[in-house]
Coordinates of C-alpha atoms in Angstrom, one line a residue:
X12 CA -116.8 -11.8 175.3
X13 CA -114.1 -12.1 172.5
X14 CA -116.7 -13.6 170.3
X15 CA -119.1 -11.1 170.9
X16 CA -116.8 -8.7 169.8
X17 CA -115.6 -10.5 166.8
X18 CA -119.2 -10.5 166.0
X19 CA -119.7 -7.0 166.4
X20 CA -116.9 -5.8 164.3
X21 CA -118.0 -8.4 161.3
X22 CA -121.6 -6.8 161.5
X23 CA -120.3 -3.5 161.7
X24 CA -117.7 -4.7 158.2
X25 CA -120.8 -5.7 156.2
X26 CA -122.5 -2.6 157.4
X27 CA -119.8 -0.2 155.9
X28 CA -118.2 -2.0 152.8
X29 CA -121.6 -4.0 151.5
X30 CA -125.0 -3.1 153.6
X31 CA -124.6 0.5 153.2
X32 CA -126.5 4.0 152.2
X33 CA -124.9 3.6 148.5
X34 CA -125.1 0.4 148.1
X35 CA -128.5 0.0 149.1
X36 CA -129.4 3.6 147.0
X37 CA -127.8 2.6 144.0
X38 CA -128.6 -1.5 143.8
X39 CA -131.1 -1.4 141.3
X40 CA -129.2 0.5 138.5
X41 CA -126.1 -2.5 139.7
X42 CA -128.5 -4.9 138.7
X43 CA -129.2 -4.1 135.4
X44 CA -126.1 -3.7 134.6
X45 CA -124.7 -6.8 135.6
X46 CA -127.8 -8.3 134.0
X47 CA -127.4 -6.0 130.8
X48 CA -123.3 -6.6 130.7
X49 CA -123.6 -9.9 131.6
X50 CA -126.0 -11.0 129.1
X51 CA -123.6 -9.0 126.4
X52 CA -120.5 -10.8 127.7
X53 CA -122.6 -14.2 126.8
X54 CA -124.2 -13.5 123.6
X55 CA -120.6 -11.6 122.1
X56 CA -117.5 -13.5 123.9
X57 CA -119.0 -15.9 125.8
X58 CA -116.9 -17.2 129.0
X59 CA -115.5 -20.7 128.8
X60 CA -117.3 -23.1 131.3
X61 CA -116.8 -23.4 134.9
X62 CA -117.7 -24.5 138.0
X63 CA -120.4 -21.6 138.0
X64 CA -121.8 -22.8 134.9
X65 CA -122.4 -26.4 136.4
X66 CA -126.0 -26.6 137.7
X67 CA -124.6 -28.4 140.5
X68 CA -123.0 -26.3 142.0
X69 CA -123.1 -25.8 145.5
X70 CA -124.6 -22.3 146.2
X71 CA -127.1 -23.3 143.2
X72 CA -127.7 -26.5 144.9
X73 CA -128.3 -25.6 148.4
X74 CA -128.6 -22.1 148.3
X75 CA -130.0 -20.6 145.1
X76 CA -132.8 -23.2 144.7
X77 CA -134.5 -22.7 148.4
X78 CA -132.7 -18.5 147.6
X79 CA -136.9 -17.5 149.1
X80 CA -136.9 -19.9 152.1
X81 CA -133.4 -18.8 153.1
X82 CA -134.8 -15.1 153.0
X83 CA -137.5 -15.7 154.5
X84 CA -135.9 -17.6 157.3
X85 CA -133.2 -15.3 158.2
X86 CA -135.5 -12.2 157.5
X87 CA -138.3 -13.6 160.0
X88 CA -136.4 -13.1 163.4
X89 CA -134.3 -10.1 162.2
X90 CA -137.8 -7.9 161.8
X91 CA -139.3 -9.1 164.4
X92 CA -136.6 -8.5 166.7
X93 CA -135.2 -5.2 165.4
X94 CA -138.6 -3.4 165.3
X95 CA -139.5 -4.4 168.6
X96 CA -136.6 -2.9 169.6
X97 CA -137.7 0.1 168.1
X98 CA -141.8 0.5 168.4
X99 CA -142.3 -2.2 171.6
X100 CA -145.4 -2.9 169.9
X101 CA -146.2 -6.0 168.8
X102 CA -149.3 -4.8 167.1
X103 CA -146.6 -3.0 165.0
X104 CA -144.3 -6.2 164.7
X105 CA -146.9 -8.2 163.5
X106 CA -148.2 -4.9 160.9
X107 CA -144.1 -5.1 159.3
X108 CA -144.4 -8.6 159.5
X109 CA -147.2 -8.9 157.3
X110 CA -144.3 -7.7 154.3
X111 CA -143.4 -11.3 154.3
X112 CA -146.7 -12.3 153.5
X113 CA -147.0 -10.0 151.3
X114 CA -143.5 -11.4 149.5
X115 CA -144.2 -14.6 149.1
X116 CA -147.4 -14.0 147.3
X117 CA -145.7 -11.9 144.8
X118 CA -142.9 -14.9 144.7
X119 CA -145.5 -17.2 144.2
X120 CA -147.9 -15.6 141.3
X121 CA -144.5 -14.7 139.8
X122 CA -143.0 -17.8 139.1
X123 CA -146.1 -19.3 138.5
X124 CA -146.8 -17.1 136.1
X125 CA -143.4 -17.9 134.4
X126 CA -144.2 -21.1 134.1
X127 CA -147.5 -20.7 132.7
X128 CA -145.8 -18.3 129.7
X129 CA -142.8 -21.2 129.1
X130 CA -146.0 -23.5 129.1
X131 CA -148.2 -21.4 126.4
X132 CA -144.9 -20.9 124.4
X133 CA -143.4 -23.9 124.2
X134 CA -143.1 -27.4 122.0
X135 CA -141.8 -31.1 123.5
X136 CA -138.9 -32.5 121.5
X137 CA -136.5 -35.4 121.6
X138 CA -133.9 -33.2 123.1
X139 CA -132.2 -30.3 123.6
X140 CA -131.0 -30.2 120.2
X141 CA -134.4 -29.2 119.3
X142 CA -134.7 -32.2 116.6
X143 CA -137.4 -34.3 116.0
X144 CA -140.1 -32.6 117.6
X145 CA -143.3 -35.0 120.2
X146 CA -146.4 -34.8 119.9
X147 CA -147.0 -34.1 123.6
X148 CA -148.9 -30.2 124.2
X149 CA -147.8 -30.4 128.0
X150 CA -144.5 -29.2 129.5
X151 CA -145.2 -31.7 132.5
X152 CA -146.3 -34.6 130.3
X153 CA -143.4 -34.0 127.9
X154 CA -140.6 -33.8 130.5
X155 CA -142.6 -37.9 132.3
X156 CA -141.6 -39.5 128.9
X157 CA -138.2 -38.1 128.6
X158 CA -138.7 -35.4 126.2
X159 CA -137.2 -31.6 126.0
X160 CA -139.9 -28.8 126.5
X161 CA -138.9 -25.7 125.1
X162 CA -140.5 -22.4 125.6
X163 CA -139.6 -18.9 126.3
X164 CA -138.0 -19.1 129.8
X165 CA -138.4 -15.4 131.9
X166 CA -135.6 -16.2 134.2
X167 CA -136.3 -17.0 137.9
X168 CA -133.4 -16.9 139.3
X169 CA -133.0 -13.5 137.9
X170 CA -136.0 -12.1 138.9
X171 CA -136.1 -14.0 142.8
X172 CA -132.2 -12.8 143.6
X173 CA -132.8 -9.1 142.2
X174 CA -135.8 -9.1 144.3
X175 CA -134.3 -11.0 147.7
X176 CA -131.1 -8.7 147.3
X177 CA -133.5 -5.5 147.6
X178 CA -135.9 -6.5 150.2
X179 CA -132.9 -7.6 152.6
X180 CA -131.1 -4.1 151.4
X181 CA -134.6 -2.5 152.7
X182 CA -135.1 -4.4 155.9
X183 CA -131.6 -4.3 157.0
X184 CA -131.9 -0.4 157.0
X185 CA -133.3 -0.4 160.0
X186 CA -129.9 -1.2 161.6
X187 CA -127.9 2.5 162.3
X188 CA -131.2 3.7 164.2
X189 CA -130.8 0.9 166.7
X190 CA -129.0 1.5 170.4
X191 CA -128.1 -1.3 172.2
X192 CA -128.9 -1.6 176.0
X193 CA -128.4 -5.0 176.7
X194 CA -125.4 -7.8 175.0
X195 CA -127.8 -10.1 174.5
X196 CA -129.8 -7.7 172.3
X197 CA -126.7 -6.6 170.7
X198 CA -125.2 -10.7 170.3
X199 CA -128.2 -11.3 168.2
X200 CA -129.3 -8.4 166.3
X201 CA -125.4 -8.6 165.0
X202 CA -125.8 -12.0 164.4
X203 CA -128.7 -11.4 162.0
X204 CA -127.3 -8.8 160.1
X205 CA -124.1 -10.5 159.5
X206 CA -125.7 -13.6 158.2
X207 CA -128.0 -11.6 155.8
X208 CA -125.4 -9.6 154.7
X209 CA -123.1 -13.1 154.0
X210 CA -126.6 -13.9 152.1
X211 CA -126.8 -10.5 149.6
X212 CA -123.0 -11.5 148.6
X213 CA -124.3 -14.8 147.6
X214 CA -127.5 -14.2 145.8
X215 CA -125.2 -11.0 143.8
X216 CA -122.9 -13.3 142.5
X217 CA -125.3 -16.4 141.6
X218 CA -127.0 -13.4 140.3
X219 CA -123.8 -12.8 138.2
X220 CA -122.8 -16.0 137.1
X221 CA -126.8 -16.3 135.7
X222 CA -126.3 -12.9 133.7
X223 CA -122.8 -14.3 132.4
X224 CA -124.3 -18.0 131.7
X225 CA -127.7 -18.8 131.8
X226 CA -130.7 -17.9 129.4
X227 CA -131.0 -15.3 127.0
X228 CA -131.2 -11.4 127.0
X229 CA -134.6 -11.5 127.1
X230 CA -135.3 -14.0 129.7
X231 CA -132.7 -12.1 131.9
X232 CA -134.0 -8.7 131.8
X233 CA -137.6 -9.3 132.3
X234 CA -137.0 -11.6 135.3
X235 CA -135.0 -8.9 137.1
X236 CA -137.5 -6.1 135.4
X237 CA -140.0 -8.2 137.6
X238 CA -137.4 -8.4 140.8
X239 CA -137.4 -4.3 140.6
X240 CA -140.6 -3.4 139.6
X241 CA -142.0 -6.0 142.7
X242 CA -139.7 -3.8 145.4
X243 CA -140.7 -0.6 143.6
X244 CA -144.5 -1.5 144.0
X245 CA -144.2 -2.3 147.5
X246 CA -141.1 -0.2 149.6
X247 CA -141.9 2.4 146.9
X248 CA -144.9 2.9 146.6
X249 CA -147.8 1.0 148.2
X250 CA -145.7 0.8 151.6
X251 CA -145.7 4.5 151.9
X252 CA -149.6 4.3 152.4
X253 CA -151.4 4.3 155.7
X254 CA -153.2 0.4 154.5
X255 CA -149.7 -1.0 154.2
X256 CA -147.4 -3.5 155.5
X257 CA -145.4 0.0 155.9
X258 CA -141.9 0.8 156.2
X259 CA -139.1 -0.2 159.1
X260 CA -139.3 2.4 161.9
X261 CA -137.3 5.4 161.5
X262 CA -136.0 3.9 158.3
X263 CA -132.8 4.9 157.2
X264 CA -132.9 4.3 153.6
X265 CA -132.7 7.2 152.7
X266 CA -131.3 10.0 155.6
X267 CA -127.6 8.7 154.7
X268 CA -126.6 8.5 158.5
X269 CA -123.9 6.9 160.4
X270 CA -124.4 3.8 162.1
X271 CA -125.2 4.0 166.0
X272 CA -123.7 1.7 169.0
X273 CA -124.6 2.3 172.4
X274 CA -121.6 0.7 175.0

């Protein structure tokens, strides 16, 4: 029982200092900035190095590098669960659902087509000095016999954090329209939301140390241009029509309410 409580009060925590109405209103314009002031704070005083700065870290290592499957994985059972709750449809379940689908397809054309652009753009040299350039023509085949490949880089990580960050801010809306009837209900829908919400802290500051770090201006912005414009297309726009994934149920995003807790 003490657990559950402890639970409770964490979900409810993230709900009012990080998972809330602002937050969730005004996270796009926060992400360019950071990825506008962060870029700046590299190319004019850049920060000495760090631990952050160290590929190996270990968010970037176990976290940042699988950032969609850990989404995905913790996003799965929250929608499924939460709209039940709400429509007790599972025609409707499996419609909202469908978003995922609909995700990783844009995560997948995305960074593929980032690839295909550093591909197009890019020469194999000895290394990363950029000296003594190979004659190989393929990022793939440059990078088997130990060369550099460099080409223009549209930043991943940039655009798949910007982009996780506001589809968990969207599904997680759902959250002050639920009532709990029963504890078990109530155990795991908290559950959910707190580990999410643990998640958005971590993919905004991998998403800051990337701004403050890695790549250049350019790179930066038009990954997380792509990470906004994505959510735009979809919770903005196409999810609004009746041939669409559609919203969460009575979705909050915008109404500004109060969370609700039924004892």
């Amino acid at each position: 029982m003490i657990s559950m409580e402890r639970l409770e009060n964490c979900a409810q925590m993230f709900q009012r200092r990080f998972l809330n109405e602002a937050f969730r209103r005004h996270c796009p314009v926060l992400l360019a900035c950071i990825v506008l002031g962060g870029s700046l704070l590299k190319e004019l005083s850049p920060l000495p190095d760090s631990y952050w700065n160290n590929k190996r870290n270990v968010l970037n290592v176990y976290f940042v590098k699988f950032s969609w499957g850990w989404t995905l994985w913790l996003l799965l059972p929250f929608i499924a669960l939460t709209n039940y709750k709400l429509t007790r449809s599972t025609t409707k379940v499996l419609r909202r659902l469908s978003s995922l689908l609909v995700s990783t397809l844009i995560w997948y054309l995305c960074t593929n087509l980032f690839l295909y652009i550093e591909d197009i753009t890019g020469s194999c040299y000895e290394s990363e000095a950029m000296s003594d350039p190979k004659e190989h023509q393929d990022r793939r085949e440059c990078r088997l016999h130990g060369g550099y490949w460099h080409g223009f880089d549209i930043s991943g990580h940039c655009f798949l954090l910007s982009y996780c960050i506001l589809l968990i801010l969207e599904e997680t809306s759902i959250i002050p329209n639920i009532r709990f009837e029963r504890h078990w209900h109530r155990m795991a829908i908290n559950a959910q939301f707190a580990a999410l919400s643990i998640l958005v802290i971590i993919w905004v500051w991998m998403f800051l140390c990337t701004a403050v770090y890695f790549h250049n201006i350019f790179q930066k912005v038009i990954g997380t241009a792509f990470g906004i414009l994505a959510w735009y297309i979809t919770y903005r726009w196409w999810y609004l029509k009746p041939i669409s994934p559609g919203l969460p149920p009575a979705s909050a995003s915008h109404s500004g309410k109060e969370p609700i807790y039924k004892n």
